[in-house]
Amino acid sequence: MNKIKALKAVNLALFLLFLLQATTGLLMAAGAGGAFLVHVASGLCLVLAGAAHLALNWGWVRTQYFKKQ
């Protein structure tokens, strides 16, 4: 899988995981205790997807934030 395809997949996963986090967070606030396990699991997946996103974009991050002034 090339970098562009990997980024598209990771970005889609990030979006869907964010929506799941928001939904389960609202359900927990409304009193649905069963949403807690899904919220925790999707939170862990969100962190991993975020790390993958950062790794795939590290070249851009390095040039934008660590360039010499």
PDB file of C-alpha atoms in Angstrom, residues 17-39:
ATOM      1  CA  LEU A  17     -13.369   6.809  15.529  1.00  0.00           C
ATOM      2  CA  PHE A  18     -13.907  10.467  16.420  1.00  0.00           C
ATOM      3  CA  LEU A  19     -17.623  10.114  15.657  1.00  0.00           C
ATOM      4  CA  LEU A  20     -17.762   6.935  17.752  1.00  0.00           C
ATOM      5  CA  GLN A  21     -16.003   8.697  20.644  1.00  0.00           C
ATOM      6  CA  ALA A  22     -18.439  11.602  20.498  1.00  0.00           C
ATOM      7  CA  THR A  23     -21.453   9.304  20.296  1.00  0.00           C
ATOM      8  CA  THR A  24     -20.410   7.037  23.137  1.00  0.00           C
ATOM      9  CA  GLY A  25     -19.432  10.064  25.226  1.00  0.00           C
ATOM     10  CA  LEU A  26     -22.901  11.519  24.787  1.00  0.00           C
ATOM     11  CA  LEU A  27     -24.487   8.152  25.566  1.00  0.00           C
ATOM     12  CA  MET A  28     -22.460   7.884  28.763  1.00  0.00           C
ATOM     13  CA  ALA A  29     -23.495  11.425  29.735  1.00  0.00           C
ATOM     14  CA  ALA A  30     -27.104  10.395  29.168  1.00  0.00           C
ATOM     15  CA  GLY A  31     -26.662   7.473  31.521  1.00  0.00           C
ATOM     16  CA  ALA A  32     -26.041   4.546  29.184  1.00  0.00           C
ATOM     17  CA  GLY A  33     -23.388   2.670  31.157  1.00  0.00           C
ATOM     18  CA  GLY A  34     -22.895   0.032  28.486  1.00  0.00           C
ATOM     19  CA  ALA A  35     -21.221   2.591  26.232  1.00  0.00           C
ATOM     20  CA  PHE A  36     -18.197   2.801  28.537  1.00  0.00           C
ATOM     21  CA  LEU A  37     -16.393  -0.265  27.179  1.00  0.00           C
ATOM     22  CA  VAL A  38     -16.896   0.841  23.575  1.00  0.00           C
ATOM     23  CA  HIS A  39     -15.738   4.342  24.508  1.00  0.00           C
TER      24      HIS A  39
END
